[in-house]
């Protein structure tokens, strides 16, 4: 799960101090090129800052505050503690927060017993937990899970054969 999460959400998580400037430049260029947001630049630490603050607005000022808070968090906490916060606070649809609650609710198992397909789905859910809820929108959940698997294959985190097997696993609908 953690390898998928870092590969999908923040490839340079272990290398930056809370803000990934390269991702920010890339996202800004994409915005200029396409005239709309096509990729984000939030790091896992910035996401933790947003989850702690509980802010929902998506404005440049809010993004700046997230970045500043991420720098503060990075100075005070180690990378493992930041991951622990993310894993405890991330939303997974409905009233589910945290990887353990999501793992038990969606799959009836502890996080360390998740399959590759289940892990990929739980990596995808926090980005849009209500519109990817597998019980309400199984096709959207499957597509999101498969995007995580595709990126993991591209980055060499999992093999293409393992990802193909994972794609065959159904998403939960309960």
PDB file of C-alpha atoms in Angstrom:
ATOM      1  CA  UNK A   1       0.000   0.000   0.000  1.00  0.00           C
ATOM      2  CA  UNK A   2       2.660   2.527   0.995  1.00  0.00           C
ATOM      3  CA  UNK A   3       4.680   1.950  -2.178  1.00  0.00           C
ATOM      4  CA  UNK A   4       1.555   2.515  -4.288  1.00  0.00           C
ATOM      5  CA  UNK A   5       0.573   5.583  -2.267  1.00  0.00           C
ATOM      6  CA  UNK A   6       3.950   7.266  -2.622  1.00  0.00           C
ATOM      7  CA  UNK A   7       4.249   6.337  -6.316  1.00  0.00           C
ATOM      8  CA  UNK A   8       0.795   7.710  -7.065  1.00  0.00           C
ATOM      9  CA  UNK A   9       0.547  10.744  -4.798  1.00  0.00           C
ATOM     10  CA  UNK A  10       4.070  12.022  -4.201  1.00  0.00           C
ATOM     11  CA  UNK A  11       6.964  10.253  -5.928  1.00  0.00           C
ATOM     12  CA  UNK A  12       9.566  12.517  -4.350  1.00  0.00           C
ATOM     13  CA  UNK A  13       8.034  12.315  -0.840  1.00  0.00           C
ATOM     14  CA  UNK A  14      11.288  11.186   0.758  1.00  0.00           C
ATOM     15  CA  UNK A  15      13.296  13.871  -1.070  1.00  0.00           C
ATOM     16  CA  UNK A  16      11.467  17.161  -0.501  1.00  0.00           C
ATOM     17  CA  UNK A  17      10.885  19.293   2.557  1.00  0.00           C
ATOM     18  CA  UNK A  18       7.091  19.410   2.281  1.00  0.00           C
ATOM     19  CA  UNK A  19       6.703  21.236  -1.022  1.00  0.00           C
ATOM     20  CA  UNK A  20       7.725  19.726  -4.368  1.00  0.00           C
ATOM     21  CA  UNK A  21       8.785  22.685  -6.495  1.00  0.00           C
ATOM     22  CA  UNK A  22       9.226  20.569  -9.635  1.00  0.00           C
ATOM     23  CA  UNK A  23       5.639  19.321  -9.341  1.00  0.00           C
ATOM     24  CA  UNK A  24       4.472  22.914  -8.812  1.00  0.00           C
ATOM     25  CA  UNK A  25       6.203  24.121 -11.958  1.00  0.00           C
ATOM     26  CA  UNK A  26       4.825  21.152 -13.940  1.00  0.00           C
ATOM     27  CA  UNK A  27       1.265  21.753 -12.683  1.00  0.00           C
ATOM     28  CA  UNK A  28       1.547  25.484 -13.466  1.00  0.00           C
ATOM     29  CA  UNK A  29       2.755  24.805 -17.006  1.00  0.00           C
ATOM     30  CA  UNK A  30      -0.064  22.286 -17.500  1.00  0.00           C
ATOM     31  CA  UNK A  31      -2.567  24.902 -16.316  1.00  0.00           C
ATOM     32  CA  UNK A  32      -1.208  27.458 -18.789  1.00  0.00           C
ATOM     33  CA  UNK A  33      -1.086  24.931 -21.615  1.00  0.00           C
ATOM     34  CA  UNK A  34      -4.587  23.504 -21.118  1.00  0.00           C
ATOM     35  CA  UNK A  35      -6.394  26.452 -19.543  1.00  0.00           C
ATOM     36  CA  UNK A  36      -7.602  24.250 -16.686  1.00  0.00           C
ATOM     37  CA  UNK A  37      -6.150  22.159 -13.888  1.00  0.00           C
ATOM     38  CA  UNK A  38      -5.013  18.832 -15.309  1.00  0.00           C
ATOM     39  CA  UNK A  39      -2.516  17.812 -12.650  1.00  0.00           C
ATOM     40  CA  UNK A  40      -1.871  18.722  -9.059  1.00  0.00           C
ATOM     41  CA  UNK A  41       1.218  19.585  -7.091  1.00  0.00           C
ATOM     42  CA  UNK A  42       0.102  18.727  -3.569  1.00  0.00           C
ATOM     43  CA  UNK A  43       2.546  16.623  -1.653  1.00  0.00           C
ATOM     44  CA  UNK A  44       1.447  14.120   0.950  1.00  0.00           C
ATOM     45  CA  UNK A  45       2.582  16.624   3.570  1.00  0.00           C
ATOM     46  CA  UNK A  46       0.432  19.354   2.006  1.00  0.00           C
ATOM     47  CA  UNK A  47      -2.501  16.943   2.032  1.00  0.00           C
ATOM     48  CA  UNK A  48      -1.889  16.291   5.734  1.00  0.00           C
ATOM     49  CA  UNK A  49      -1.903  20.056   6.312  1.00  0.00           C
ATOM     50  CA  UNK A  50      -5.265  20.325   4.522  1.00  0.00           C
ATOM     51  CA  UNK A  51      -6.699  17.373   6.458  1.00  0.00           C
ATOM     52  CA  UNK A  52      -5.577  18.842   9.792  1.00  0.00           C
ATOM     53  CA  UNK A  53      -7.021  22.269   8.957  1.00  0.00           C
ATOM     54  CA  UNK A  54     -10.236  20.794   7.577  1.00  0.00           C
ATOM     55  CA  UNK A  55     -10.314  23.389   4.791  1.00  0.00           C
ATOM     56  CA  UNK A  56     -12.338  22.607   1.687  1.00  0.00           C
ATOM     57  CA  UNK A  57     -11.732  25.726  -0.407  1.00  0.00           C
ATOM     58  CA  UNK A  58      -9.447  25.455  -3.442  1.00  0.00           C
ATOM     59  CA  UNK A  59      -7.924  28.897  -3.900  1.00  0.00           C
ATOM     60  CA  UNK A  60      -4.371  30.072  -4.558  1.00  0.00           C
ATOM     61  CA  UNK A  61      -4.280  31.602  -1.063  1.00  0.00           C
ATOM     62  CA  UNK A  62      -5.375  28.317   0.486  1.00  0.00           C
ATOM     63  CA  UNK A  63      -2.717  26.464  -1.514  1.00  0.00           C
ATOM     64  CA  UNK A  64      -0.070  28.882  -0.240  1.00  0.00           C
ATOM     65  CA  UNK A  65      -1.196  28.341   3.372  1.00  0.00           C
ATOM     66  CA  UNK A  66      -1.046  24.565   2.798  1.00  0.00           C
ATOM     67  CA  UNK A  67       2.499  24.887   1.480  1.00  0.00           C
ATOM     68  CA  UNK A  68       3.614  26.978   4.445  1.00  0.00           C
ATOM     69  CA  UNK A  69       1.974  24.584   6.887  1.00  0.00           C
ATOM     70  CA  UNK A  70       3.618  21.637   5.081  1.00  0.00           C
ATOM     71  CA  UNK A  71       7.030  23.226   5.590  1.00  0.00           C
ATOM     72  CA  UNK A  72       6.260  23.587   9.310  1.00  0.00           C
ATOM     73  CA  UNK A  73       5.064  19.993   9.563  1.00  0.00           C
ATOM     74  CA  UNK A  74       8.198  18.728   7.841  1.00  0.00           C
ATOM     75  CA  UNK A  75      10.412  20.641  10.290  1.00  0.00           C
ATOM     76  CA  UNK A  76       8.634  19.109  13.285  1.00  0.00           C
ATOM     77  CA  UNK A  77       7.841  15.572  12.153  1.00  0.00           C
ATOM     78  CA  UNK A  78       9.699  12.844  10.336  1.00  0.00           C
ATOM     79  CA  UNK A  79       8.452  11.325   7.108  1.00  0.00           C
ATOM     80  CA  UNK A  80       7.078   8.253   8.888  1.00  0.00           C
ATOM     81  CA  UNK A  81       5.040  10.395  11.286  1.00  0.00           C
ATOM     82  CA  UNK A  82       3.659  12.361   8.336  1.00  0.00           C
ATOM     83  CA  UNK A  83       2.624   9.123   6.643  1.00  0.00           C
ATOM     84  CA  UNK A  84       1.007   7.964   9.896  1.00  0.00           C
ATOM     85  CA  UNK A  85      -1.043  11.175  10.011  1.00  0.00           C
ATOM     86  CA  UNK A  86      -2.114  10.774   6.395  1.00  0.00           C
ATOM     87  CA  UNK A  87      -3.093   7.150   7.005  1.00  0.00           C
ATOM     88  CA  UNK A  88      -5.143   8.145  10.057  1.00  0.00           C
ATOM     89  CA  UNK A  89      -6.897  11.183   8.530  1.00  0.00           C
ATOM     90  CA  UNK A  90      -7.480  10.451   4.837  1.00  0.00           C
ATOM     91  CA  UNK A  91     -11.169  10.251   3.816  1.00  0.00           C
ATOM     92  CA  UNK A  92     -12.434   7.056   2.189  1.00  0.00           C
ATOM     93  CA  UNK A  93     -16.102   7.813   1.544  1.00  0.00           C
ATOM     94  CA  UNK A  94     -19.085   8.260   3.815  1.00  0.00           C
ATOM     95  CA  UNK A  95     -17.870   8.717   7.359  1.00  0.00           C
ATOM     96  CA  UNK A  96     -14.751   6.579   6.879  1.00  0.00           C
ATOM     97  CA  UNK A  97     -11.453   8.169   7.842  1.00  0.00           C
ATOM     98  CA  UNK A  98      -8.141   6.391   7.975  1.00  0.00           C
ATOM     99  CA  UNK A  99      -6.755   3.369   6.212  1.00  0.00           C
ATOM    100  CA  UNK A 100      -7.732   0.868   8.908  1.00  0.00           C
ATOM    101  CA  UNK A 101     -11.377   1.946   8.981  1.00  0.00           C
ATOM    102  CA  UNK A 102     -11.525   1.872   5.182  1.00  0.00           C
ATOM    103  CA  UNK A 103      -9.815  -1.485   4.920  1.00  0.00           C
ATOM    104  CA  UNK A 104     -12.168  -3.054   7.451  1.00  0.00           C
ATOM    105  CA  UNK A 105     -15.282  -1.414   6.020  1.00  0.00           C
ATOM    106  CA  UNK A 106     -14.643  -2.045   2.321  1.00  0.00           C
ATOM    107  CA  UNK A 107     -12.828  -5.384   2.510  1.00  0.00           C
ATOM    108  CA  UNK A 108     -13.345  -6.827   5.999  1.00  0.00           C
ATOM    109  CA  UNK A 109      -9.625  -7.175   6.595  1.00  0.00           C
ATOM    110  CA  UNK A 110      -6.717  -5.410   8.243  1.00  0.00           C
ATOM    111  CA  UNK A 111      -4.618  -3.146   5.986  1.00  0.00           C
ATOM    112  CA  UNK A 112      -1.583  -5.446   6.071  1.00  0.00           C
ATOM    113  CA  UNK A 113      -3.723  -8.194   4.472  1.00  0.00           C
ATOM    114  CA  UNK A 114      -4.916  -6.147   1.472  1.00  0.00           C
ATOM    115  CA  UNK A 115      -4.448  -7.462  -2.044  1.00  0.00           C
ATOM    116  CA  UNK A 116      -2.778  -5.326  -4.700  1.00  0.00           C
ATOM    117  CA  UNK A 117      -6.179  -4.436  -6.187  1.00  0.00           C
ATOM    118  CA  UNK A 118      -7.578  -3.474  -2.793  1.00  0.00           C
ATOM    119  CA  UNK A 119      -4.522  -1.371  -1.982  1.00  0.00           C
ATOM    120  CA  UNK A 120      -4.771   0.432  -5.321  1.00  0.00           C
ATOM    121  CA  UNK A 121      -8.431   1.242  -4.702  1.00  0.00           C
ATOM    122  CA  UNK A 122      -7.653   2.646  -1.262  1.00  0.00           C
ATOM    123  CA  UNK A 123      -4.886   4.789  -2.751  1.00  0.00           C
ATOM    124  CA  UNK A 124      -7.401   6.228  -5.238  1.00  0.00           C
ATOM    125  CA  UNK A 125     -10.336   6.877  -2.909  1.00  0.00           C
ATOM    126  CA  UNK A 126      -9.069   9.894  -0.897  1.00  0.00           C
ATOM    127  CA  UNK A 127      -8.714  12.020  -4.036  1.00  0.00           C
ATOM    128  CA  UNK A 128     -12.473  11.967  -4.503  1.00  0.00           C
ATOM    129  CA  UNK A 129     -13.982   9.793  -1.787  1.00  0.00           C
ATOM    130  CA  UNK A 130     -17.641  10.415  -2.534  1.00  0.00           C
ATOM    131  CA  UNK A 131     -17.552  10.140  -6.333  1.00  0.00           C
ATOM    132  CA  UNK A 132     -15.409   6.985  -6.201  1.00  0.00           C
ATOM    133  CA  UNK A 133     -17.293   5.147  -3.472  1.00  0.00           C
ATOM    134  CA  UNK A 134     -17.347   1.552  -4.645  1.00  0.00           C
ATOM    135  CA  UNK A 135     -20.784   0.878  -3.142  1.00  0.00           C
ATOM    136  CA  UNK A 136     -22.361   3.731  -5.115  1.00  0.00           C
ATOM    137  CA  UNK A 137     -20.065   4.188  -8.112  1.00  0.00           C
ATOM    138  CA  UNK A 138     -18.297   0.866  -8.743  1.00  0.00           C
ATOM    139  CA  UNK A 139     -17.270   1.756 -12.286  1.00  0.00           C
ATOM    140  CA  UNK A 140     -15.671   5.049 -11.201  1.00  0.00           C
ATOM    141  CA  UNK A 141     -13.927   3.192  -8.364  1.00  0.00           C
ATOM    142  CA  UNK A 142     -12.627   0.567 -10.800  1.00  0.00           C
ATOM    143  CA  UNK A 143     -11.320   3.200 -13.233  1.00  0.00           C
ATOM    144  CA  UNK A 144      -9.570   5.069 -10.402  1.00  0.00           C
ATOM    145  CA  UNK A 145      -8.039   1.836  -9.081  1.00  0.00           C
ATOM    146  CA  UNK A 146      -6.812   0.941 -12.571  1.00  0.00           C
ATOM    147  CA  UNK A 147      -5.175   4.376 -12.980  1.00  0.00           C
ATOM    148  CA  UNK A 148      -3.220   3.732  -9.783  1.00  0.00           C
ATOM    149  CA  UNK A 149      -2.161   0.335 -11.140  1.00  0.00           C
ATOM    150  CA  UNK A 150      -1.176   1.866 -14.503  1.00  0.00           C
ATOM    151  CA  UNK A 151       1.066   4.426 -12.843  1.00  0.00           C
ATOM    152  CA  UNK A 152       2.569   1.793 -10.545  1.00  0.00           C
ATOM    153  CA  UNK A 153       3.511  -0.291 -13.601  1.00  0.00           C
ATOM    154  CA  UNK A 154       4.964   2.766 -15.399  1.00  0.00           C
ATOM    155  CA  UNK A 155       7.098   3.578 -12.358  1.00  0.00           C
ATOM    156  CA  UNK A 156       8.223  -0.015 -11.845  1.00  0.00           C
ATOM    157  CA  UNK A 157       6.476  -0.424  -8.480  1.00  0.00           C
ATOM    158  CA  UNK A 158       4.541  -3.496  -9.648  1.00  0.00           C
ATOM    159  CA  UNK A 159       4.875  -5.765 -12.639  1.00  0.00           C
ATOM    160  CA  UNK A 160       2.496  -5.578 -15.574  1.00  0.00           C
ATOM    161  CA  UNK A 161       1.471  -9.178 -14.908  1.00  0.00           C
ATOM    162  CA  UNK A 162       0.583  -8.440 -11.273  1.00  0.00           C
ATOM    163  CA  UNK A 163      -1.353  -5.330 -12.307  1.00  0.00           C
ATOM    164  CA  UNK A 164      -3.281  -7.336 -14.940  1.00  0.00           C
ATOM    165  CA  UNK A 165      -4.274  -9.871 -12.271  1.00  0.00           C
ATOM    166  CA  UNK A 166      -5.316  -7.067  -9.923  1.00  0.00           C
ATOM    167  CA  UNK A 167      -7.500  -5.464 -12.613  1.00  0.00           C
ATOM    168  CA  UNK A 168      -9.546  -8.669 -12.759  1.00  0.00           C
ATOM    169  CA  UNK A 169     -10.474  -8.412  -9.096  1.00  0.00           C
ATOM    170  CA  UNK A 170     -13.943  -6.912  -8.626  1.00  0.00           C
ATOM    171  CA  UNK A 171     -14.432  -3.777  -6.563  1.00  0.00           C
ATOM    172  CA  UNK A 172     -16.596  -4.202  -3.466  1.00  0.00           C
ATOM    173  CA  UNK A 173     -20.171  -3.046  -3.810  1.00  0.00           C
ATOM    174  CA  UNK A 174     -21.257  -3.412  -0.185  1.00  0.00           C
TER     175      UNK A 174
END
